[in-house]
PDB file of C-alpha atoms in Angstrom:
ATOM      1  CA  UNK A   1     118.726 119.420  72.472  1.00 61.00           C
ATOM      2  CA  UNK A   2     119.543 121.284  69.276  1.00 73.00           C
ATOM      3  CA  UNK A   3     123.255 121.345  70.187  1.00 89.00           C
ATOM      4  CA  UNK A   4     123.577 117.543  70.282  1.00 89.00           C
ATOM      5  CA  UNK A   5     125.583 115.639  67.748  1.00 93.00           C
ATOM      6  CA  UNK A   6     123.801 112.777  65.966  1.00 92.00           C
ATOM      7  CA  UNK A   7     125.720 110.246  68.093  1.00 94.00           C
ATOM      8  CA  UNK A   8     124.728 111.989  71.348  1.00 94.00           C
ATOM      9  CA  UNK A   9     121.118 112.153  70.177  1.00 94.00           C
ATOM     10  CA  UNK A  10     121.139 108.390  69.462  1.00 95.00           C
ATOM     11  CA  UNK A  11     122.554 107.618  72.920  1.00 95.00           C
ATOM     12  CA  UNK A  12     119.971 109.861  74.582  1.00 95.00           C
ATOM     13  CA  UNK A  13     117.165 108.309  72.542  1.00 96.00           C
ATOM     14  CA  UNK A  14     118.267 104.752  73.394  1.00 97.00           C
ATOM     15  CA  UNK A  15     118.305 105.649  77.122  1.00 97.00           C
ATOM     16  CA  UNK A  16     114.808 107.106  76.823  1.00 97.00           C
ATOM     17  CA  UNK A  17     113.570 103.977  75.047  1.00 97.00           C
ATOM     18  CA  UNK A  18     115.086 101.728  77.741  1.00 97.00           C
ATOM     19  CA  UNK A  19     113.424 103.811  80.464  1.00 97.00           C
ATOM     20  CA  UNK A  20     110.088 103.588  78.661  1.00 97.00           C
ATOM     21  CA  UNK A  21     110.394  99.804  78.305  1.00 96.00           C
ATOM     22  CA  UNK A  22     111.179  99.398  82.027  1.00 95.00           C
ATOM     23  CA  UNK A  23     108.254 101.638  82.974  1.00 96.00           C
ATOM     24  CA  UNK A  24     105.842  99.638  80.803  1.00 95.00           C
ATOM     25  CA  UNK A  25     107.113  96.365  82.287  1.00 92.00           C
ATOM     26  CA  UNK A  26     106.562  97.720  85.816  1.00 90.00           C
ATOM     27  CA  UNK A  27     103.033  98.816  84.904  1.00 89.00           C
ATOM     28  CA  UNK A  28     102.258  95.393  83.450  1.00 87.00           C
ATOM     29  CA  UNK A  29     103.326  93.538  86.610  1.00 86.00           C
ATOM     30  CA  UNK A  30     100.696  91.769  88.653  1.00 82.00           C
ATOM     31  CA  UNK A  31     100.726  89.001  91.255  1.00 82.00           C
ATOM     32  CA  UNK A  32     100.648  86.272  88.615  1.00 80.00           C
ATOM     33  CA  UNK A  33     103.836  87.442  86.846  1.00 85.00           C
ATOM     34  CA  UNK A  34     105.847  89.004  89.687  1.00 86.00           C
ATOM     35  CA  UNK A  35     106.770  88.411  93.313  1.00 88.00           C
ATOM     36  CA  UNK A  36     103.829  90.459  94.589  1.00 86.00           C
ATOM     37  CA  UNK A  37     101.476  88.481  96.839  1.00 88.00           C
ATOM     38  CA  UNK A  38      97.962  87.777  95.520  1.00 83.00           C
ATOM     39  CA  UNK A  39      96.438  89.842  98.315  1.00 84.00           C
ATOM     40  CA  UNK A  40      97.778  93.027  96.680  1.00 85.00           C
ATOM     41  CA  UNK A  41      95.441  92.515  93.746  1.00 82.00           C
ATOM     42  CA  UNK A  42      92.569  95.008  93.598  1.00 81.00           C
ATOM     43  CA  UNK A  43      89.070  93.541  94.144  1.00 82.00           C
ATOM     44  CA  UNK A  44      88.015  94.076  90.530  1.00 80.00           C
ATOM     45  CA  UNK A  45      91.243  92.436  89.348  1.00 77.00           C
ATOM     46  CA  UNK A  46      90.617  89.354  91.507  1.00 76.00           C
ATOM     47  CA  UNK A  47      87.423  88.509  89.645  1.00 78.00           C
ATOM     48  CA  UNK A  48      89.094  89.052  86.271  1.00 76.00           C
ATOM     49  CA  UNK A  49      92.098  86.925  87.272  1.00 72.00           C
ATOM     50  CA  UNK A  50      89.871  84.071  88.422  1.00 76.00           C
ATOM     51  CA  UNK A  51      87.953  84.180  85.143  1.00 81.00           C
ATOM     52  CA  UNK A  52      91.195  84.207  83.142  1.00 79.00           C
ATOM     53  CA  UNK A  53      92.602  81.282  85.136  1.00 79.00           C
ATOM     54  CA  UNK A  54      89.444  79.228  84.612  1.00 82.00           C
ATOM     55  CA  UNK A  55      89.481  80.025  80.880  1.00 84.00           C
ATOM     56  CA  UNK A  56      93.158  79.023  80.687  1.00 83.00           C
ATOM     57  CA  UNK A  57      92.427  75.778  82.527  1.00 84.00           C
ATOM     58  CA  UNK A  58      89.620  74.981  80.090  1.00 85.00           C
ATOM     59  CA  UNK A  59      91.833  75.792  77.106  1.00 85.00           C
ATOM     60  CA  UNK A  60      94.588  73.580  78.497  1.00 84.00           C
ATOM     61  CA  UNK A  61      92.121  70.769  79.103  1.00 81.00           C
ATOM     62  CA  UNK A  62      90.771  71.041  75.556  1.00 80.00           C
ATOM     63  CA  UNK A  63      94.260  71.120  74.074  1.00 79.00           C
ATOM     64  CA  UNK A  64      95.294  68.116  76.142  1.00 78.00           C
ATOM     65  CA  UNK A  65      92.198  66.237  75.015  1.00 74.00           C
ATOM     66  CA  UNK A  66      93.069  66.970  71.378  1.00 71.00           C
ATOM     67  CA  UNK A  67      96.642  65.724  71.912  1.00 70.00           C
ATOM     68  CA  UNK A  68      95.319  62.315  72.941  1.00 64.00           C
ATOM     69  CA  UNK A  69      96.240  62.460  76.604  1.00 54.00           C
ATOM     70  CA  UNK A  70      93.536  61.742  79.160  1.00 53.00           C
ATOM     71  CA  UNK A  71      91.592  64.833  80.085  1.00 49.00           C
ATOM     72  CA  UNK A  72      91.531  63.929  83.794  1.00 51.00           C
ATOM     73  CA  UNK A  73      95.250  64.724  84.012  1.00 48.00           C
ATOM     74  CA  UNK A  74      94.767  68.192  82.550  1.00 47.00           C
ATOM     75  CA  UNK A  75      92.633  69.611  85.347  1.00 50.00           C
ATOM     76  CA  UNK A  76      93.536  68.221  88.767  1.00 56.00           C
ATOM     77  CA  UNK A  77      90.776  67.979  91.337  1.00 60.00           C
ATOM     78  CA  UNK A  78      91.047  70.267  94.308  1.00 63.00           C
ATOM     79  CA  UNK A  79      90.670  68.345  97.529  1.00 65.00           C
ATOM     80  CA  UNK A  80      89.204  70.176 100.478  1.00 63.00           C
ATOM     81  CA  UNK A  81      90.495  68.809 103.785  1.00 63.00           C
ATOM     82  CA  UNK A  82      87.733  67.816 106.152  1.00 65.00           C
ATOM     83  CA  UNK A  83      88.373  68.475 109.827  1.00 62.00           C
ATOM     84  CA  UNK A  84      88.462  65.356 111.940  1.00 62.00           C
ATOM     85  CA  UNK A  85      86.987  65.208 115.444  1.00 59.00           C
ATOM     86  CA  UNK A  86      90.356  64.103 116.853  1.00 61.00           C
ATOM     87  CA  UNK A  87      92.085  67.122 115.291  1.00 57.00           C
ATOM     88  CA  UNK A  88      89.565  69.474 116.850  1.00 57.00           C
ATOM     89  CA  UNK A  89      90.201  68.137 120.359  1.00 55.00           C
ATOM     90  CA  UNK A  90      93.981  68.201 119.935  1.00 59.00           C
ATOM     91  CA  UNK A  91      94.103  71.947 119.259  1.00 65.00           C
ATOM     92  CA  UNK A  92      95.342  74.161 122.063  1.00 68.00           C
ATOM     93  CA  UNK A  93      93.013  76.774 123.500  1.00 68.00           C
ATOM     94  CA  UNK A  94      93.635  80.337 122.361  1.00 74.00           C
ATOM     95  CA  UNK A  95      96.208  82.203 124.440  1.00 75.00           C
ATOM     96  CA  UNK A  96      95.216  85.278 126.384  1.00 76.00           C
ATOM     97  CA  UNK A  97      96.473  88.668 125.297  1.00 80.00           C
ATOM     98  CA  UNK A  98      99.340  90.275 127.178  1.00 79.00           C
ATOM     99  CA  UNK A  99     102.515  88.998 128.728  1.00 79.00           C
ATOM    100  CA  UNK A 100     102.901  85.467 130.024  1.00 81.00           C
ATOM    101  CA  UNK A 101     102.332  84.700 133.652  1.00 83.00           C
ATOM    102  CA  UNK A 102     105.556  85.171 135.607  1.00 84.00           C
ATOM    103  CA  UNK A 103     107.375  87.098 132.883  1.00 84.00           C
ATOM    104  CA  UNK A 104     109.139  90.267 134.052  1.00 84.00           C
ATOM    105  CA  UNK A 105     107.142  93.382 133.379  1.00 78.00           C
ATOM    106  CA  UNK A 106     107.984  97.043 133.053  1.00 78.00           C
ATOM    107  CA  UNK A 107     105.794  99.870 134.163  1.00 76.00           C
ATOM    108  CA  UNK A 108     105.880 103.520 135.126  1.00 77.00           C
ATOM    109  CA  UNK A 109     105.577 104.473 138.702  1.00 79.00           C
ATOM    110  CA  UNK A 110     102.771 106.903 139.309  1.00 76.00           C
ATOM    111  CA  UNK A 111     103.244 109.721 141.724  1.00 79.00           C
ATOM    112  CA  UNK A 112     100.189 111.464 143.039  1.00 78.00           C
ATOM    113  CA  UNK A 113     100.480 115.104 144.023  1.00 74.00           C
ATOM    114  CA  UNK A 114      98.640 116.758 146.833  1.00 72.00           C
ATOM    115  CA  UNK A 115      97.437 120.302 146.546  1.00 69.00           C
ATOM    116  CA  UNK A 116      99.973 121.268 149.175  1.00 68.00           C
ATOM    117  CA  UNK A 117     102.927 120.090 147.021  1.00 59.00           C
ATOM    118  CA  UNK A 118     104.712 122.717 144.984  1.00 59.00           C
ATOM    119  CA  UNK A 119     104.980 121.966 141.337  1.00 53.00           C
TER     120      UNK A 119
END
């Protein structure tokens, strides 16, 4: 490092800074700001994320109320679908495990040896 010219030292330092920035960005990624699925979130992070989301929703609702817009538009209601009796009857029964009836199968042939056979 002592044999570097000032220009080479600057180039090396800028590369190190870029690497550090990329590493910090990777560490800061989570399912809410990257393409990772929510199921990859650790259990203790799930509770924190839910609390943050509810706090953000409240803050958005308060800010919307201050702006003069109706507060009902700020936080949409979550509708839970109720299963209908017709939908229950229309579902197919669960399929059995394994291959379908009539499908070609592959298996090993077993050969039993007698004590008199030479191995």
